[in-house]
Coordinates of C-alpha atoms and ligand atoms in Angstrom, one line a residue:
M505 CA -5.2 -26.7 6.5
R506 CA -9.0 -27.2 8.2
V507 CA -10.4 -23.7 7.7
L508 CA -13.2 -22.7 10.1
V509 CA -14.8 -19.3 8.6
L510 CA -17.4 -17.5 11.1
G511 CA -19.6 -15.8 9.3
G512 CA -19.2 -17.8 6.0
D513 CA -22.7 -16.1 4.9
G514 CA -21.1 -12.4 4.3
Y515 CA -19.4 -10.0 2.1
L516 CA -16.2 -11.2 3.1
G517 CA -16.8 -14.6 4.8
W518 CA -18.1 -16.5 1.4
P519 CA -15.6 -15.2 -1.1
T520 CA -12.9 -16.0 1.9
A521 CA -14.8 -19.5 2.0
M522 CA -14.7 -20.7 -1.4
H523 CA -11.0 -19.2 -2.3
F524 CA -9.1 -22.0 0.7
S525 CA -11.6 -24.5 -1.0
S526 CA -10.5 -23.4 -3.8
A527 CA -6.8 -23.9 -3.0
G528 CA -7.7 -27.2 -1.2
D529 CA -8.0 -26.7 1.9
E530 CA -10.8 -28.3 4.3
V531 CA -13.3 -25.6 4.7
W532 CA -16.3 -25.5 7.3
V533 CA -18.8 -22.2 7.4
A534 CA -20.6 -21.2 10.2
D535 CA -23.4 -18.5 10.2
N536 CA -26.5 -17.4 12.1
F537 CA -27.9 -15.0 9.2
A538 CA -28.3 -12.3 11.7
K539 CA -27.1 -10.0 9.1
R540 CA -30.3 -11.0 6.9
Q541 CA -32.5 -10.5 9.9
W542 CA -30.8 -7.0 10.3
E543 CA -31.1 -5.8 6.5
L544 CA -35.0 -6.7 6.5
E545 CA -35.6 -4.5 9.7
E546 CA -33.3 -1.9 7.8
G547 CA -35.4 -2.2 4.7
V548 CA -32.7 -2.6 2.7
E549 CA -31.1 -5.3 0.2
P550 CA -27.8 -6.2 -1.9
I551 CA -27.4 -4.5 -5.1
A552 CA -28.3 -7.9 -6.6
P553 CA -30.0 -10.8 -4.7
V554 CA -27.7 -13.3 -3.2
P555 CA -29.0 -17.2 -2.9
T556 CA -28.8 -18.6 0.6
L557 CA -25.7 -20.3 2.0
H558 CA -27.1 -23.5 1.4
R559 CA -27.6 -22.8 -2.2
R560 CA -24.1 -21.3 -2.6
V561 CA -22.3 -24.4 -0.9
R562 CA -24.0 -26.6 -3.2
R563 CA -23.7 -24.7 -6.8
W564 CA -19.8 -24.7 -5.2
K565 CA -19.7 -28.7 -5.4
E566 CA -21.6 -28.9 -8.6
L567 CA -19.0 -26.5 -10.6
T568 CA -16.1 -27.5 -8.3
G569 CA -16.6 -31.0 -6.6
K570 CA -15.3 -29.3 -3.8
T571 CA -17.8 -29.6 -0.3
I572 CA -17.9 -26.7 2.2
E573 CA -19.5 -27.8 5.5
L574 CA -21.9 -25.6 6.3
R575 CA -23.4 -25.3 10.5
V576 CA -26.1 -23.0 11.3
G577 CA -25.7 -21.1 14.7
D578 CA -25.2 -18.2 16.8
L579 CA -21.8 -17.8 18.5
T580 CA -23.9 -15.9 21.4
N581 CA -24.7 -19.6 22.0
H582 CA -21.5 -21.4 23.5
R583 CA -22.8 -24.9 23.1
F584 CA -23.3 -24.3 19.7
V585 CA -19.6 -22.8 19.4
Y586 CA -18.2 -25.7 21.3
N587 CA -20.3 -28.3 19.4
L588 CA -19.0 -26.5 15.9
F589 CA -15.3 -26.5 17.3
Q590 CA -14.6 -29.8 18.2
A591 CA -16.9 -31.2 15.2
A592 CA -15.0 -29.3 13.3
Q593 CA -11.3 -29.4 14.7
P594 CA -10.2 -26.5 13.1
E595 CA -6.4 -25.1 12.5
V596 CA -7.4 -22.0 11.8
I597 CA -10.4 -20.0 12.3
I598 CA -10.9 -16.8 10.3
H599 CA -13.5 -14.9 12.5
Y600 CA -15.7 -12.2 10.9
A601 CA -19.1 -13.1 12.1
E602 CA -19.6 -9.8 13.9
Q603 CA -22.5 -6.8 13.2
P604 CA -20.4 -4.9 10.9
S605 CA -21.6 -1.4 10.8
A606 CA -21.1 2.0 12.2
P607 CA -23.9 3.5 11.5
Y608 CA -26.1 0.6 12.6
S609 CA -24.5 0.6 15.9
M610 CA -25.4 4.1 16.8
Q611 CA -29.1 4.4 15.9
G612 CA -29.6 4.2 19.4
R613 CA -29.3 1.9 23.0
T614 CA -30.8 -1.3 21.3
T615 CA -28.5 -1.7 18.1
A616 CA -25.7 -0.4 19.9
V617 CA -26.0 -2.9 22.7
L618 CA -26.8 -5.2 20.5
T619 CA -23.9 -4.9 18.3
Q620 CA -21.6 -5.0 21.6
M621 CA -22.7 -8.0 23.3
G622 CA -23.1 -9.9 20.3
N623 CA -19.8 -8.9 18.7
V624 CA -18.0 -9.0 21.8
T625 CA -20.0 -12.6 23.3
G626 CA -19.2 -13.9 20.4
T627 CA -15.5 -13.2 20.2
L628 CA -15.4 -15.0 23.6
N629 CA -17.1 -18.1 23.1
V630 CA -14.7 -18.6 20.3
L631 CA -11.9 -18.0 22.9
F632 CA -13.0 -20.5 25.7
A633 CA -13.9 -22.7 22.9
L634 CA -11.0 -22.6 21.1
R635 CA -8.9 -23.5 24.2
R636 CA -11.2 -26.1 24.8
H637 CA -11.1 -28.1 21.6
C638 CA -8.3 -26.9 19.9
P639 CA -5.9 -25.2 21.7
D640 CA -3.3 -25.0 19.2
A641 CA -5.7 -23.5 16.3
H642 CA -4.6 -19.9 15.2
L643 CA -7.6 -17.1 15.5
V644 CA -7.1 -14.9 12.4
K645 CA -9.4 -12.3 13.5
L646 CA -11.3 -9.3 11.7
G647 CA -10.5 -5.9 13.4
S648 CA -10.6 -2.7 12.1
M649 CA -8.3 0.4 11.1
G650 CA -11.1 2.2 13.0
E651 CA -10.1 1.2 16.2
Y652 CA -6.9 3.6 16.2
G653 CA -9.5 6.8 15.2
T654 CA -7.1 9.3 13.5
P655 CA -4.0 10.1 16.4
N656 CA -2.3 13.0 16.2
I657 CA 0.8 10.5 16.0
D658 CA 1.8 7.6 13.6
I659 CA -0.6 5.0 14.3
E660 CA 1.9 1.8 14.4
E661 CA 0.7 -2.0 13.5
G662 CA -0.9 -2.9 17.2
Y663 CA 2.0 -2.0 19.7
L664 CA 3.3 1.5 20.7
T665 CA 6.9 1.7 22.5
V666 CA 6.3 4.0 25.2
T667 CA 8.7 6.1 27.6
H668 CA 7.0 7.2 30.5
N669 CA 8.9 9.2 34.1
G670 CA 12.5 7.4 32.5
R671 CA 10.9 3.8 32.1
T672 CA 10.8 1.8 28.8
D673 CA 7.3 -0.6 28.2
T674 CA 5.7 -1.3 24.8
V675 CA 2.0 -1.6 25.3
L676 CA -1.1 -2.3 22.9
Y677 CA -1.7 1.2 21.0
P678 CA -4.1 3.5 22.5
K679 CA -7.3 3.4 20.9
K680 CA -9.9 6.1 20.0
P681 CA -12.5 4.4 17.6
H682 CA -15.2 6.4 15.8
S683 CA -18.3 4.2 16.7
F684 CA -19.6 2.0 19.5
Y685 CA -19.0 -0.9 16.2
H686 CA -15.5 0.1 16.4
L687 CA -15.4 -0.1 19.9
S688 CA -16.6 -3.4 20.1
K689 CA -13.9 -4.7 18.1
V690 CA -11.5 -2.6 20.5
H691 CA -13.1 -4.8 23.3
D692 CA -12.5 -7.8 21.4
S693 CA -8.9 -7.5 20.8
N694 CA -8.0 -6.4 24.5
N695 CA -10.1 -10.2 25.1
I696 CA -7.8 -11.9 22.6
A697 CA -4.5 -10.3 24.0
F698 CA -5.2 -11.2 27.0
T699 CA -6.3 -14.8 26.3
C700 CA -2.8 -14.9 23.9
R701 CA -1.1 -13.8 27.6
I702 CA -3.0 -16.0 30.1
W703 CA -3.5 -19.3 28.2
G704 CA -0.9 -18.9 25.4
V705 CA -3.9 -18.6 22.5
R706 CA -2.0 -17.8 18.9
A707 CA -3.7 -15.1 17.1
T708 CA -3.9 -12.7 14.7
D709 CA -5.6 -9.3 14.8
L710 CA -6.5 -8.1 11.2
N711 CA -7.1 -4.3 11.5
Q712 CA -8.9 -3.9 8.2
G713 CA -9.2 -0.6 6.9
V714 CA -12.5 0.3 4.2
V715 CA -13.0 -2.7 1.8
Y716 CA -14.2 -1.8 -1.9
G717 CA -15.2 -4.4 -4.8
I718 CA -17.6 -6.9 -5.8
D719 CA -15.9 -9.6 -7.6
T720 CA -13.3 -12.3 -6.4
T721 CA -11.8 -14.8 -8.4
E722 CA -14.4 -17.6 -7.2
T723 CA -17.7 -15.5 -7.5
L724 CA -17.1 -14.8 -11.0
L725 CA -17.1 -18.2 -12.0
D726 CA -21.1 -18.2 -11.4
D727 CA -23.9 -15.9 -10.4
E728 CA -25.1 -17.9 -7.8
L729 CA -21.4 -17.6 -6.0
A730 CA -22.2 -13.8 -6.3
T731 CA -21.3 -12.0 -2.4
S732 CA -23.4 -9.4 -1.3
F733 CA -23.0 -5.6 -2.4
H734 CA -24.5 -2.9 -0.3
Y735 CA -24.6 0.4 -1.7
D736 CA -27.5 1.6 1.8
H737 CA -26.7 4.2 4.0
V738 CA -26.0 1.2 7.2
F739 CA -24.2 -1.5 5.3
G740 CA -22.7 0.4 2.1
T741 CA -18.9 1.1 2.1
V742 CA -17.9 4.4 0.5
L743 CA -16.4 3.2 -2.4
N744 CA -19.4 0.7 -3.5
R745 CA -21.9 4.0 -2.6
F746 CA -19.7 6.2 -5.0
V747 CA -19.9 3.9 -7.7
V748 CA -23.7 3.6 -7.6
Q749 CA -24.0 6.7 -7.3
A750 CA -22.6 7.8 -9.8
V751 CA -23.8 5.0 -12.1
M752 CA -27.1 6.3 -11.1
G753 CA -26.6 9.9 -11.9
Q754 CA -27.0 11.0 -8.5
P755 CA -24.6 13.2 -6.5
L756 CA -21.2 11.8 -4.8
S757 CA -22.2 12.1 -0.9
V758 CA -19.0 13.5 0.7
Y759 CA -20.2 13.4 4.4
G760 CA -18.2 17.0 5.7
K761 CA -15.5 18.3 3.7
G762 CA -13.8 14.5 2.9
G763 CA -10.5 15.3 4.3
Q764 CA -11.3 12.1 6.1
T765 CA -8.4 9.6 5.2
R766 CA -9.2 6.1 5.3
G767 CA -6.8 3.2 4.7
I768 CA -8.5 0.9 1.9
L769 CA -8.4 -2.4 -0.5
N770 CA -9.5 -4.5 -2.6
I771 CA -11.8 -7.3 -1.9
R772 CA -9.2 -9.5 -3.5
D773 CA -6.7 -8.0 -1.4
T774 CA -9.0 -9.1 1.8
L775 CA -8.7 -12.8 1.0
Q776 CA -4.9 -12.6 0.1
C777 CA -4.1 -11.1 3.5
V778 CA -6.3 -13.6 5.5
E779 CA -4.4 -16.2 3.7
L780 CA -1.0 -14.6 4.3
A781 CA -2.2 -14.9 8.0
A782 CA -3.3 -18.0 7.9
R783 CA -0.5 -19.5 6.2
N784 CA 2.0 -18.3 8.8
P785 CA 0.2 -18.6 11.5
A786 CA 0.4 -16.5 14.9
K787 CA 3.2 -18.5 17.5
P788 CA 1.7 -19.9 20.9
G789 CA 1.2 -16.7 23.0
E790 CA 1.8 -14.4 20.5
F791 CA -1.2 -11.5 19.9
R792 CA 0.0 -10.3 16.6
V793 CA -1.5 -7.1 14.7
F794 CA -1.6 -6.7 11.5
N795 CA -2.8 -3.1 9.6
Q796 CA -4.4 -4.9 7.0
F797 CA -5.0 -2.0 4.0
T798 CA -3.0 -1.2 0.6
E799 CA -3.2 2.4 0.3
E800 CA -4.5 5.7 2.2
Y801 CA -7.0 7.9 0.6
S802 CA -8.8 10.5 1.8
I803 CA -13.0 10.8 1.0
L804 CA -12.5 13.6 -1.2
N805 CA -9.7 11.8 -3.4
L806 CA -12.1 9.1 -3.5
A807 CA -14.8 10.9 -4.6
N808 CA -12.6 12.5 -7.3
L809 CA -11.4 10.0 -8.7
V810 CA -15.0 8.1 -9.1
Q811 CA -16.3 11.5 -11.3
E812 CA -12.9 11.6 -13.1
T813 CA -13.9 8.0 -14.3
G814 CA -17.1 8.6 -14.5
R815 CA -16.9 11.9 -17.2
T816 CA -14.5 9.1 -19.1
R817 CA -17.6 7.1 -19.6
G818 CA -19.4 10.3 -20.2
L819 CA -21.5 10.3 -16.9
D820 CA -22.1 13.4 -15.5
V821 CA -21.2 13.1 -12.1
V822 CA -21.5 15.7 -9.2
I823 CA -19.9 15.4 -5.9
E824 CA -21.9 16.8 -3.2
N825 CA -20.7 17.8 0.4
V826 CA -23.5 17.0 3.0
A827 CA -23.7 17.9 6.4
N828 CA -21.6 14.9 8.1
P829 CA -23.9 12.7 10.2
R830 CA -21.2 11.3 12.0
V831 CA -18.7 12.7 14.9
E832 CA -15.3 12.5 13.8
Q833 CA -12.3 14.5 11.9
E834 CA -12.8 16.2 8.6
S835 CA -9.2 17.4 8.4
H836 CA -6.3 15.4 10.4
Y837 CA -2.6 13.9 10.0
Y838 CA -2.7 10.2 9.2
N839 CA 0.0 7.9 8.9
A840 CA -0.7 4.2 9.4
K841 CA 2.4 1.8 9.2
H842 CA 1.2 -1.2 7.1
S843 CA 4.1 -3.5 6.3
K844 CA 3.8 -6.7 7.9
L845 CA 1.6 -8.4 5.1
T846 CA 3.9 -6.4 2.6
D847 CA 6.7 -8.4 4.3
L848 CA 4.5 -11.6 4.0
G849 CA 4.2 -11.2 0.4
L850 CA 1.1 -9.3 -0.2
Q851 CA 0.6 -7.9 -3.8
P852 CA -1.7 -5.6 -3.8
H853 CA -4.8 -4.7 -6.4
L854 CA -4.2 -1.2 -6.4
L855 CA -7.2 1.5 -7.3
T856 CA -7.2 3.0 -10.4
S857 CA -9.8 4.8 -12.5
E858 CA -9.8 1.0 -14.5
V859 CA -11.1 -0.7 -11.4
V860 CA -13.2 2.1 -10.5
G861 CA -15.3 1.4 -14.3
S862 CA -15.3 -2.6 -14.0
M863 CA -17.0 -1.8 -10.5
M864 CA -19.5 0.5 -12.8
D865 CA -19.7 -2.1 -15.4
R866 CA -21.0 -4.5 -12.4
V867 CA -23.3 -1.5 -11.0
E868 CA -24.8 -0.9 -14.5
R869 CA -26.0 -4.6 -14.7
Y870 CA -28.2 -4.2 -11.2
R871 CA -29.1 -0.6 -12.2
D872 CA -32.5 -1.8 -12.0
N873 CA -32.4 -3.1 -8.7
V874 CA -30.8 0.0 -6.9
N875 CA -33.6 1.7 -4.6
L876 CA -32.4 5.1 -4.2
D877 CA -34.4 5.7 -1.0
T878 CA -32.1 4.0 0.9
M879 CA -28.9 6.0 -0.2
E880 CA -29.6 8.9 1.9
P881 CA -27.6 9.0 5.2
R882 CA -30.0 9.1 8.0
I883 CA -28.5 7.7 11.2
K884 CA -26.7 10.6 13.0
W885 CA -24.5 10.2 15.6
V886 CA -25.5 12.8 17.9
G887 CA -29.7 13.4 18.3
G888 CA -31.7 13.8 15.5
G889 CA -31.4 10.4 14.1
V890 CA -33.5 6.9 14.0
E891 CA -34.1 6.1 17.3
A892 CA -33.9 2.4 17.7
G893 CA -35.5 2.0 21.0
Ligands
USQ2086 N1 -18.1 8.8 3.8 C1 -19.2 9.5 3.0 N2 -19.5 9.3 2.7 C2 -20.6 8.3 2.5 C3 -20.3 7.1 3.2 C4 -18.6 7.3 4.2 O1 -18.5 10.5 2.9 O2 -21.6 8.2 1.4 C5 -16.9 8.4 5.1 C6 -17.7 8.4 6.4 O3 -17.6 9.5 6.8 C7 -16.1 7.9 7.1 C8 -15.8 7.2 5.4 O4 -16.2 7.4 4.9 O5 -15.2 8.8 7.2 C9 -15.8 5.5 5.7 O6 -16.9 5.4 6.0 P1 -17.7 3.8 5.4 O7 -18.8 3.9 5.9 O8 -16.9 3.4 4.4 O9 -16.9 2.8 6.6 P2 -16.8 2.7 8.0 O10 -17.5 3.3 8.8 O11 -15.8 2.8 8.6 O12 -17.0 1.3 8.5 C10 -16.3 0.1 7.2 C11 -17.1 -1.2 7.4 C12 -16.3 -1.4 8.8 C13 -14.8 -1.9 8.9 C14 -14.7 -0.2 8.6 C15 -12.8 -0.3 8.5 O13 -18.4 -0.4 7.3 O14 -17.1 -2.9 9.1 O15 -14.5 -2.0 9.8 O16 -14.9 0.3 7.1 S1 -11.9 1.2 9.1 O17 -13.0 2.3 8.4 O18 -11.0 1.2 8.6 O19 -12.3 1.2 10.2

C-alpha cells in the first residue's frame, strides 16, 4: 500500500511509519515539528533526545535499505496538504498530526484555541485534499476514548441505537469529553462523519485509550530510531509517568481518589490496530468507529501495579493522592465495548509486571536526563493554573 502518515515525527507517528515500511509498504511522512516547539515553550523534554526526523529517516534507510519519503509542512496550510496528497497519491492516510495533550489545551484561551483551530482545520484540509486528489483513499484518523467521557451507560463503538417516543434510530454516540483537546477530536469526528455521508469518503475513527510504552520492534533496532517518551506534566501519559516516578524514587501522583477508569494499550498494539484498520478498509461512504484499547484499569490499580513491580526490584514506591488538577469523575461506571479490532485479529500485549519492569529498565538507563521539576501537575482545569493568554 501507499501509506501517508501525518504527524510522522510524533510518539506514535514515527513507529507507525517504520512499521509499515518494514512490512514493505511505500511510506510517506509529513510533519511541521510544532510539537517540538511546544516542548520548548513548556520547558519539557522527552526522556532521551529524539534525533530529527530527517536523521531518523536517513538512519532507517542505512539500516534497512528502505526509503521513507519526508515532507515538511503544516496541515493548516491547505496548499501544502493539496500538494502532498497529489504527489503521494496515498491509498491510506493515517492522521496523527494534532496537538495531543489535554493539559496543554487547558492552560488558557491561547492553547485551547490553538488546539481546536489546529486540529479541526488540519482535519478539514485533509478531507478537502482527499476529495480532490485521492477520493478513494481510506482515512484512518486517531480519535480518543476521552471523546465519550465517562457516561453512566455502556460505551458502544461509535454508535447508539435510540428509541424515542416510539421511533428508533441509530445515532453517533453522544459525547461528554474531558478537555478542550478531547473536544477537538469530537469536532473532527463529526466533520469526518459528515463527509462520509455527503461525499462518500471512507474513514475509520480510532478512539484510542491511553497509550504506554517506549519500545516497538523497529525502535529497538537502533538508538537513533527511538520515539519520544514523555513523563512531564504536559505531554506524559499516566503509566509512563508512574514508571518514571517509581524509578526516580518519587511518589506516584494519583490524581484524586484514582477511581478514574480508562482504556489503556501498549504502544505495540497501537501499531497493530492501525495496521488492521488500514488493511481492512472502510467502504466508500462508511464512517467506521473502533474503540482502540486492550484493557480497562483504574488509575489506582495502575499505581498499585507499578508499586508492586517496584517492590520486587527493591524500589520503595509510595502512592500519593494529590489534589486532582482536572475536573473529572473519580468514581464512576465504566464499560466500554471494544470488540471490532479483536474481530479483525488484534492479539493484545497485555499489561503485566514484566512489562512494567521492562519499562523501568529502559527508564533507568536515562535516569540522569530526568528533570523532576517538570513532573508536578501545574495546569488546573479551573482557575489557578498557568494562564497562557
Ligand atoms: N492521571 C493521574 N496522575 C498523573 C497523570 C494522569 O492520576 O500523573 C490521571 C488523569 O487524571 C486521568 C488519567 O490519569 O484521569 C489519564 O490521564 P493521561 O494524562 O494519561 O491521559 P489523557 O489526558 O486522558 O490523554 C491521553 C493522551 C491523549 C489521548 C488520551 C486517550 O495524551 O492524546 O487521546 O490519553 S483517553 O484518555 O482514552 O482519552
